[in-house]
mmCIF file with all atom_site columns, C-alpha atoms in Angstrom:
data_model
loop_
_atom_site.group_PDB
_atom_site.id
_atom_site.type_symbol
_atom_site.label_atom_id
_atom_site.label_alt_id
_atom_site.label_comp_id
_atom_site.label_asym_id
_atom_site.label_entity_id
_atom_site.label_seq_id
_atom_site.pdbx_PDB_ins_code
_atom_site.Cartn_x
_atom_site.Cartn_y
_atom_site.Cartn_z
_atom_site.occupancy
_atom_site.B_iso_or_equiv
_atom_site.pdbx_formal_charge
_atom_site.auth_seq_id
_atom_site.auth_comp_id
_atom_site.auth_asym_id
_atom_site.auth_atom_id
_atom_site.pdbx_PDB_model_num
ATOM 1   C CA . UNK A 1 1   ? -9.609  27.048  -7.861  1.00 44.00 ? 30  UNK A CA 1
ATOM 2   C CA . UNK A 1 2   ? -10.521 24.009  -5.563  1.00 49.00 ? 31  UNK A CA 1
ATOM 3   C CA . UNK A 1 3   ? -9.411  20.548  -6.460  1.00 53.00 ? 32  UNK A CA 1
ATOM 4   C CA . UNK A 1 4   ? -11.693 17.763  -6.236  1.00 58.00 ? 33  UNK A CA 1
ATOM 5   C CA . UNK A 1 5   ? -10.675 15.161  -3.110  1.00 72.00 ? 34  UNK A CA 1
ATOM 6   C CA . UNK A 1 6   ? -9.798  11.525  -4.680  1.00 82.00 ? 35  UNK A CA 1
ATOM 7   C CA . UNK A 1 7   ? -11.477 9.007   -2.774  1.00 86.00 ? 36  UNK A CA 1
ATOM 8   C CA . UNK A 1 8   ? -8.991  6.032   -1.517  1.00 87.00 ? 37  UNK A CA 1
ATOM 9   C CA . UNK A 1 9   ? -11.016 2.548   -1.447  1.00 86.00 ? 38  UNK A CA 1
ATOM 10  C CA . UNK A 1 10  ? -9.600  0.641   1.295   1.00 89.00 ? 39  UNK A CA 1
ATOM 11  C CA . UNK A 1 11  ? -10.473 -2.790  3.226   1.00 86.00 ? 40  UNK A CA 1
ATOM 12  C CA . UNK A 1 12  ? -11.474 -3.074  6.555   1.00 87.00 ? 41  UNK A CA 1
ATOM 13  C CA . UNK A 1 13  ? -7.984  -4.773  7.095   1.00 86.00 ? 42  UNK A CA 1
ATOM 14  C CA . UNK A 1 14  ? -6.072  -2.889  4.913   1.00 88.00 ? 43  UNK A CA 1
ATOM 15  C CA . UNK A 1 15  ? -7.794  0.589   6.744   1.00 92.00 ? 44  UNK A CA 1
ATOM 16  C CA . UNK A 1 16  ? -6.605  -0.749  10.035  1.00 91.00 ? 45  UNK A CA 1
ATOM 17  C CA . UNK A 1 17  ? -3.166  -1.680  9.008   1.00 89.00 ? 46  UNK A CA 1
ATOM 18  C CA . UNK A 1 18  ? -2.622  1.962   7.836   1.00 92.00 ? 47  UNK A CA 1
ATOM 19  C CA . UNK A 1 19  ? -3.913  3.314   11.349  1.00 95.00 ? 48  UNK A CA 1
ATOM 20  C CA . UNK A 1 20  ? -1.413  0.817   12.961  1.00 93.00 ? 49  UNK A CA 1
ATOM 21  C CA . UNK A 1 21  ? 1.393   2.221   10.567  1.00 92.00 ? 50  UNK A CA 1
ATOM 22  C CA . UNK A 1 22  ? 0.358   6.083   11.694  1.00 96.00 ? 51  UNK A CA 1
ATOM 23  C CA . UNK A 1 23  ? 0.341   5.348   15.577  1.00 96.00 ? 52  UNK A CA 1
ATOM 24  C CA . UNK A 1 24  ? 3.841   3.831   14.520  1.00 95.00 ? 53  UNK A CA 1
ATOM 25  C CA . UNK A 1 25  ? 5.139   6.618   12.807  1.00 96.00 ? 54  UNK A CA 1
ATOM 26  C CA . UNK A 1 26  ? 4.005   8.940   15.429  1.00 97.00 ? 55  UNK A CA 1
ATOM 27  C CA . UNK A 1 27  ? 6.145   7.128   17.747  1.00 96.00 ? 56  UNK A CA 1
ATOM 28  C CA . UNK A 1 28  ? 8.722   7.455   15.866  1.00 96.00 ? 57  UNK A CA 1
ATOM 29  C CA . UNK A 1 29  ? 8.561   10.643  15.501  1.00 96.00 ? 58  UNK A CA 1
ATOM 30  C CA . UNK A 1 30  ? 8.640   11.158  19.297  1.00 96.00 ? 59  UNK A CA 1
ATOM 31  C CA . UNK A 1 31  ? 11.657  9.413   19.711  1.00 94.00 ? 60  UNK A CA 1
ATOM 32  C CA . UNK A 1 32  ? 13.272  11.703  16.951  1.00 93.00 ? 61  UNK A CA 1
ATOM 33  C CA . UNK A 1 33  ? 12.327  14.949  18.170  1.00 93.00 ? 62  UNK A CA 1
ATOM 34  C CA . UNK A 1 34  ? 14.007  13.138  21.335  1.00 92.00 ? 63  UNK A CA 1
ATOM 35  C CA . UNK A 1 35  ? 17.345  12.658  19.740  1.00 87.00 ? 64  UNK A CA 1
ATOM 36  C CA . UNK A 1 36  ? 17.243  15.964  17.675  1.00 87.00 ? 65  UNK A CA 1
ATOM 37  C CA . UNK A 1 37  ? 16.784  17.760  21.028  1.00 88.00 ? 66  UNK A CA 1
ATOM 38  C CA . UNK A 1 38  ? 19.923  15.877  22.527  1.00 83.00 ? 67  UNK A CA 1
ATOM 39  C CA . UNK A 1 39  ? 21.688  16.515  19.448  1.00 80.00 ? 68  UNK A CA 1
ATOM 40  C CA . UNK A 1 40  ? 21.413  20.210  19.448  1.00 80.00 ? 69  UNK A CA 1
ATOM 41  C CA . UNK A 1 41  ? 22.324  20.333  22.923  1.00 80.00 ? 70  UNK A CA 1
ATOM 42  C CA . UNK A 1 42  ? 25.184  18.399  22.753  1.00 76.00 ? 71  UNK A CA 1
ATOM 43  C CA . UNK A 1 43  ? 26.270  20.247  19.376  1.00 67.00 ? 72  UNK A CA 1
ATOM 44  C CA . UNK A 1 44  ? 29.551  22.015  19.543  1.00 63.00 ? 73  UNK A CA 1
ATOM 45  C CA . UNK A 1 45  ? 29.224  23.495  15.841  1.00 58.00 ? 74  UNK A CA 1
ATOM 46  C CA . UNK A 1 46  ? 26.780  23.775  13.458  1.00 54.00 ? 75  UNK A CA 1
ATOM 47  C CA . UNK A 1 47  ? 28.787  21.116  10.882  1.00 59.00 ? 76  UNK A CA 1
ATOM 48  C CA . UNK A 1 48  ? 27.573  18.554  13.327  1.00 67.00 ? 77  UNK A CA 1
ATOM 49  C CA . UNK A 1 49  ? 26.421  15.553  10.945  1.00 75.00 ? 78  UNK A CA 1
ATOM 50  C CA . UNK A 1 50  ? 24.198  13.969  13.573  1.00 76.00 ? 79  UNK A CA 1
ATOM 51  C CA . UNK A 1 51  ? 22.577  16.625  14.214  1.00 80.00 ? 80  UNK A CA 1
ATOM 52  C CA . UNK A 1 52  ? 22.106  16.944  10.174  1.00 84.00 ? 81  UNK A CA 1
ATOM 53  C CA . UNK A 1 53  ? 21.256  13.464  9.952   1.00 86.00 ? 82  UNK A CA 1
ATOM 54  C CA . UNK A 1 54  ? 18.680  13.461  12.933  1.00 86.00 ? 83  UNK A CA 1
ATOM 55  C CA . UNK A 1 55  ? 16.967  16.372  11.310  1.00 89.00 ? 84  UNK A CA 1
ATOM 56  C CA . UNK A 1 56  ? 16.450  14.508  8.067   1.00 91.00 ? 85  UNK A CA 1
ATOM 57  C CA . UNK A 1 57  ? 14.958  11.656  9.562   1.00 92.00 ? 86  UNK A CA 1
ATOM 58  C CA . UNK A 1 58  ? 12.888  13.846  11.625  1.00 94.00 ? 87  UNK A CA 1
ATOM 59  C CA . UNK A 1 59  ? 11.585  15.141  8.433   1.00 95.00 ? 88  UNK A CA 1
ATOM 60  C CA . UNK A 1 60  ? 11.195  12.141  6.599   1.00 96.00 ? 89  UNK A CA 1
ATOM 61  C CA . UNK A 1 61  ? 8.969   10.671  9.476   1.00 96.00 ? 90  UNK A CA 1
ATOM 62  C CA . UNK A 1 62  ? 6.735   13.626  9.314   1.00 96.00 ? 91  UNK A CA 1
ATOM 63  C CA . UNK A 1 63  ? 6.208   13.666  5.663   1.00 96.00 ? 92  UNK A CA 1
ATOM 64  C CA . UNK A 1 64  ? 5.353   9.603   6.061   1.00 94.00 ? 93  UNK A CA 1
ATOM 65  C CA . UNK A 1 65  ? 2.639   10.630  8.659   1.00 96.00 ? 94  UNK A CA 1
ATOM 66  C CA . UNK A 1 66  ? 1.439   13.606  6.527   1.00 95.00 ? 95  UNK A CA 1
ATOM 67  C CA . UNK A 1 67  ? 0.646   10.777  3.954   1.00 93.00 ? 96  UNK A CA 1
ATOM 68  C CA . UNK A 1 68  ? -0.749  8.358   5.808   1.00 94.00 ? 97  UNK A CA 1
ATOM 69  C CA . UNK A 1 69  ? -3.218  11.218  7.433   1.00 95.00 ? 98  UNK A CA 1
ATOM 70  C CA . UNK A 1 70  ? -4.261  12.226  3.776   1.00 94.00 ? 99  UNK A CA 1
ATOM 71  C CA . UNK A 1 71  ? -4.854  8.537   2.746   1.00 92.00 ? 100 UNK A CA 1
ATOM 72  C CA . UNK A 1 72  ? -6.867  7.580   6.166   1.00 94.00 ? 101 UNK A CA 1
ATOM 73  C CA . UNK A 1 73  ? -8.852  11.368  5.680   1.00 94.00 ? 102 UNK A CA 1
ATOM 74  C CA . UNK A 1 74  ? -9.387  10.355  2.036   1.00 91.00 ? 103 UNK A CA 1
ATOM 75  C CA . UNK A 1 75  ? -10.291 6.133   2.889   1.00 91.00 ? 104 UNK A CA 1
ATOM 76  C CA . UNK A 1 76  ? -13.500 4.662   2.346   1.00 89.00 ? 105 UNK A CA 1
ATOM 77  C CA . UNK A 1 77  ? -13.836 1.412   3.461   1.00 89.00 ? 106 UNK A CA 1
ATOM 78  C CA . UNK A 1 78  ? -14.974 -1.200  0.871   1.00 84.00 ? 107 UNK A CA 1
ATOM 79  C CA . UNK A 1 79  ? -18.225 -3.191  2.549   1.00 75.00 ? 108 UNK A CA 1
ATOM 80  C CA . UNK A 1 80  ? -19.833 -5.933  0.677   1.00 65.00 ? 109 UNK A CA 1
ATOM 81  C CA . UNK A 1 81  ? -20.605 -5.047  -2.866  1.00 64.00 ? 110 UNK A CA 1
ATOM 82  C CA . UNK A 1 82  ? -22.328 -6.437  -5.556  1.00 63.00 ? 111 UNK A CA 1
ATOM 83  C CA . UNK A 1 83  ? -19.184 -7.337  -8.308  1.00 66.00 ? 112 UNK A CA 1
ATOM 84  C CA . UNK A 1 84  ? -21.156 -10.164 -10.563 1.00 76.00 ? 113 UNK A CA 1
ATOM 85  C CA . UNK A 1 85  ? -18.271 -12.836 -10.148 1.00 83.00 ? 114 UNK A CA 1
ATOM 86  C CA . UNK A 1 86  ? -15.514 -10.278 -11.336 1.00 88.00 ? 115 UNK A CA 1
ATOM 87  C CA . UNK A 1 87  ? -12.694 -9.169  -9.847  1.00 91.00 ? 116 UNK A CA 1
ATOM 88  C CA . UNK A 1 88  ? -13.011 -5.440  -7.781  1.00 89.00 ? 117 UNK A CA 1
ATOM 89  C CA . UNK A 1 89  ? -11.318 -4.017  -4.873  1.00 88.00 ? 118 UNK A CA 1
ATOM 90  C CA . UNK A 1 90  ? -10.691 -6.280  -1.693  1.00 88.00 ? 119 UNK A CA 1
ATOM 91  C CA . UNK A 1 91  ? -11.113 -9.727  -3.799  1.00 91.00 ? 120 UNK A CA 1
ATOM 92  C CA . UNK A 1 92  ? -9.022  -12.466 -2.660  1.00 91.00 ? 121 UNK A CA 1
ATOM 93  C CA . UNK A 1 93  ? -7.966  -14.314 -6.340  1.00 94.00 ? 122 UNK A CA 1
ATOM 94  C CA . UNK A 1 94  ? -6.149  -17.350 -6.359  1.00 96.00 ? 123 UNK A CA 1
ATOM 95  C CA . UNK A 1 95  ? -4.178  -16.812 -9.779  1.00 96.00 ? 124 UNK A CA 1
ATOM 96  C CA . UNK A 1 96  ? -2.438  -19.903 -12.274 1.00 95.00 ? 125 UNK A CA 1
ATOM 97  C CA . UNK A 1 97  ? 0.731   -18.615 -13.810 1.00 94.00 ? 126 UNK A CA 1
ATOM 98  C CA . UNK A 1 98  ? 0.480   -20.791 -17.037 1.00 91.00 ? 127 UNK A CA 1
ATOM 99  C CA . UNK A 1 99  ? 3.974   -20.960 -17.899 1.00 89.00 ? 128 UNK A CA 1
ATOM 100 C CA . UNK A 1 100 ? 5.194   -22.233 -14.177 1.00 93.00 ? 129 UNK A CA 1
ATOM 101 C CA . UNK A 1 101 ? 1.465   -23.801 -13.493 1.00 92.00 ? 130 UNK A CA 1
ATOM 102 C CA . UNK A 1 102 ? 2.053   -22.683 -10.267 1.00 94.00 ? 131 UNK A CA 1
ATOM 103 C CA . UNK A 1 103 ? -0.608  -20.806 -8.339  1.00 94.00 ? 132 UNK A CA 1
ATOM 104 C CA . UNK A 1 104 ? -0.737  -17.635 -5.837  1.00 92.00 ? 133 UNK A CA 1
ATOM 105 C CA . UNK A 1 105 ? -3.452  -16.440 -3.705  1.00 94.00 ? 134 UNK A CA 1
ATOM 106 C CA . UNK A 1 106 ? -3.044  -12.374 -3.527  1.00 92.00 ? 135 UNK A CA 1
ATOM 107 C CA . UNK A 1 107 ? -5.259  -10.083 -2.428  1.00 91.00 ? 136 UNK A CA 1
ATOM 108 C CA . UNK A 1 108 ? -6.918  -7.112  -4.998  1.00 92.00 ? 137 UNK A CA 1
ATOM 109 C CA . UNK A 1 109 ? -5.956  -3.450  -3.430  1.00 92.00 ? 138 UNK A CA 1
ATOM 110 C CA . UNK A 1 110 ? -6.014  0.123   -3.954  1.00 90.00 ? 139 UNK A CA 1
ATOM 111 C CA . UNK A 1 111 ? -2.383  1.930   -4.413  1.00 87.00 ? 140 UNK A CA 1
ATOM 112 C CA . UNK A 1 112 ? -2.026  3.028   -0.863  1.00 87.00 ? 141 UNK A CA 1
ATOM 113 C CA . UNK A 1 113 ? -3.433  -0.224  1.017   1.00 86.00 ? 142 UNK A CA 1
ATOM 114 C CA . UNK A 1 114 ? -1.061  -2.733  -1.112  1.00 84.00 ? 143 UNK A CA 1
ATOM 115 C CA . UNK A 1 115 ? 2.238   -0.325  0.054   1.00 74.00 ? 144 UNK A CA 1
ATOM 116 C CA . UNK A 1 116 ? 1.140   -0.902  4.121   1.00 71.00 ? 145 UNK A CA 1
ATOM 117 C CA . UNK A 1 117 ? 3.323   -3.416  5.630   1.00 70.00 ? 146 UNK A CA 1
ATOM 118 C CA . UNK A 1 118 ? 1.986   -5.782  7.083   1.00 70.00 ? 147 UNK A CA 1
ATOM 119 C CA . UNK A 1 119 ? -1.443  -8.535  6.466   1.00 70.00 ? 148 UNK A CA 1
ATOM 120 C CA . UNK A 1 120 ? -1.622  -12.075 5.491   1.00 75.00 ? 149 UNK A CA 1
ATOM 121 C CA . UNK A 1 121 ? -1.760  -12.178 1.978   1.00 83.00 ? 150 UNK A CA 1
ATOM 122 C CA . UNK A 1 122 ? 0.492   -10.788 -0.733  1.00 88.00 ? 151 UNK A CA 1
ATOM 123 C CA . UNK A 1 123 ? -1.196  -8.078  -2.197  1.00 90.00 ? 152 UNK A CA 1
ATOM 124 C CA . UNK A 1 124 ? -1.834  -6.356  -6.076  1.00 91.00 ? 153 UNK A CA 1
ATOM 125 C CA . UNK A 1 125 ? -2.284  -2.969  -6.879  1.00 91.00 ? 154 UNK A CA 1
ATOM 126 C CA . UNK A 1 126 ? -4.728  -1.839  -9.185  1.00 91.00 ? 155 UNK A CA 1
ATOM 127 C CA . UNK A 1 127 ? -2.568  0.118   -10.193 1.00 90.00 ? 156 UNK A CA 1
ATOM 128 C CA . UNK A 1 128 ? 0.487   -2.487  -10.762 1.00 90.00 ? 157 UNK A CA 1
ATOM 129 C CA . UNK A 1 129 ? 0.585   -3.892  -14.671 1.00 91.00 ? 158 UNK A CA 1
ATOM 130 C CA . UNK A 1 130 ? -0.819  -7.280  -13.196 1.00 91.00 ? 159 UNK A CA 1
ATOM 131 C CA . UNK A 1 131 ? -3.429  -5.039  -11.196 1.00 93.00 ? 160 UNK A CA 1
ATOM 132 C CA . UNK A 1 132 ? -4.537  -3.366  -14.306 1.00 93.00 ? 161 UNK A CA 1
ATOM 133 C CA . UNK A 1 133 ? -5.089  -6.765  -16.286 1.00 94.00 ? 162 UNK A CA 1
ATOM 134 C CA . UNK A 1 134 ? -6.786  -8.360  -13.343 1.00 94.00 ? 163 UNK A CA 1
ATOM 135 C CA . UNK A 1 135 ? -9.441  -5.730  -13.026 1.00 91.00 ? 164 UNK A CA 1
ATOM 136 C CA . UNK A 1 136 ? -12.933 -7.081  -13.748 1.00 92.00 ? 165 UNK A CA 1
ATOM 137 C CA . UNK A 1 137 ? -11.779 -10.408 -14.981 1.00 93.00 ? 166 UNK A CA 1
ATOM 138 C CA . UNK A 1 138 ? -14.193 -13.431 -14.290 1.00 93.00 ? 167 UNK A CA 1
ATOM 139 C CA . UNK A 1 139 ? -13.153 -16.640 -12.965 1.00 93.00 ? 168 UNK A CA 1
ATOM 140 C CA . UNK A 1 140 ? -11.922 -18.806 -15.532 1.00 94.00 ? 169 UNK A CA 1
ATOM 141 C CA . UNK A 1 141 ? -10.332 -15.937 -17.801 1.00 94.00 ? 170 UNK A CA 1
ATOM 142 C CA . UNK A 1 142 ? -7.035  -15.976 -18.844 1.00 95.00 ? 171 UNK A CA 1
ATOM 143 C CA . UNK A 1 143 ? -5.104  -12.526 -19.385 1.00 94.00 ? 172 UNK A CA 1
ATOM 144 C CA . UNK A 1 144 ? -1.328  -11.509 -20.468 1.00 94.00 ? 173 UNK A CA 1
ATOM 145 C CA . UNK A 1 145 ? 0.698   -9.413  -18.514 1.00 92.00 ? 174 UNK A CA 1
ATOM 146 C CA . UNK A 1 146 ? 3.481   -7.391  -19.857 1.00 89.00 ? 175 UNK A CA 1
ATOM 147 C CA . UNK A 1 147 ? 6.351   -6.197  -17.763 1.00 81.00 ? 176 UNK A CA 1
ATOM 148 C CA . UNK A 1 148 ? 9.020   -3.565  -17.842 1.00 80.00 ? 177 UNK A CA 1
ATOM 149 C CA . UNK A 1 149 ? 11.712  -6.171  -19.322 1.00 85.00 ? 178 UNK A CA 1
ATOM 150 C CA . UNK A 1 150 ? 9.437   -6.910  -22.460 1.00 85.00 ? 179 UNK A CA 1
ATOM 151 C CA . UNK A 1 151 ? 8.091   -10.768 -21.122 1.00 88.00 ? 180 UNK A CA 1
ATOM 152 C CA . UNK A 1 152 ? 5.034   -11.277 -21.113 1.00 91.00 ? 181 UNK A CA 1
ATOM 153 C CA . UNK A 1 153 ? 3.162   -13.204 -18.223 1.00 92.00 ? 182 UNK A CA 1
ATOM 154 C CA . UNK A 1 154 ? 0.242   -15.418 -19.009 1.00 94.00 ? 183 UNK A CA 1
ATOM 155 C CA . UNK A 1 155 ? -2.381  -15.778 -15.795 1.00 95.00 ? 184 UNK A CA 1
ATOM 156 C CA . UNK A 1 156 ? -5.756  -17.336 -15.527 1.00 95.00 ? 185 UNK A CA 1
ATOM 157 C CA . UNK A 1 157 ? -8.093  -16.566 -12.940 1.00 95.00 ? 186 UNK A CA 1
ATOM 158 C CA . UNK A 1 158 ? -8.761  -19.844 -10.707 1.00 95.00 ? 187 UNK A CA 1
ATOM 159 C CA . UNK A 1 159 ? -11.085 -18.197 -8.016  1.00 93.00 ? 188 UNK A CA 1
ATOM 160 C CA . UNK A 1 160 ? -12.345 -15.025 -6.840  1.00 92.00 ? 189 UNK A CA 1
ATOM 161 C CA . UNK A 1 161 ? -13.670 -14.999 -3.186  1.00 88.00 ? 190 UNK A CA 1
ATOM 162 C CA . UNK A 1 162 ? -14.774 -11.659 -1.159  1.00 83.00 ? 191 UNK A CA 1
#
């Protein structure tokens, strides 16, 4: 039985950032492989902790590379889309915290993109508590987010741009 491939929707910036992360991880893998080779050549016994650490590090990097390659292979770039003024993936949103009266400017993105390092704006994943409540909202709408600690935060959508 074959499993349907789940598409991952990314902004162009997010795709490029994940691509750059992949290149960095591939460079780290080359370095980790070199270190592992050195450890194997100089290791006097099988209980060398440096050798075990090098093996673990290499496996961790390989797993991250696999994850990035999988995400990029399933990626669909979000192009200009009809959004009828609602928050959708790729939107840059200004939220007002109703309690503190502080504004924050964020980008609404998919989970893999939110996890990517770098970028100019804080990112909110569609899978996060705020993201789940934010999706589909229009300018001027207020919504409440239930946090893990039992508290609630009320936000108001001040602006949406693409």
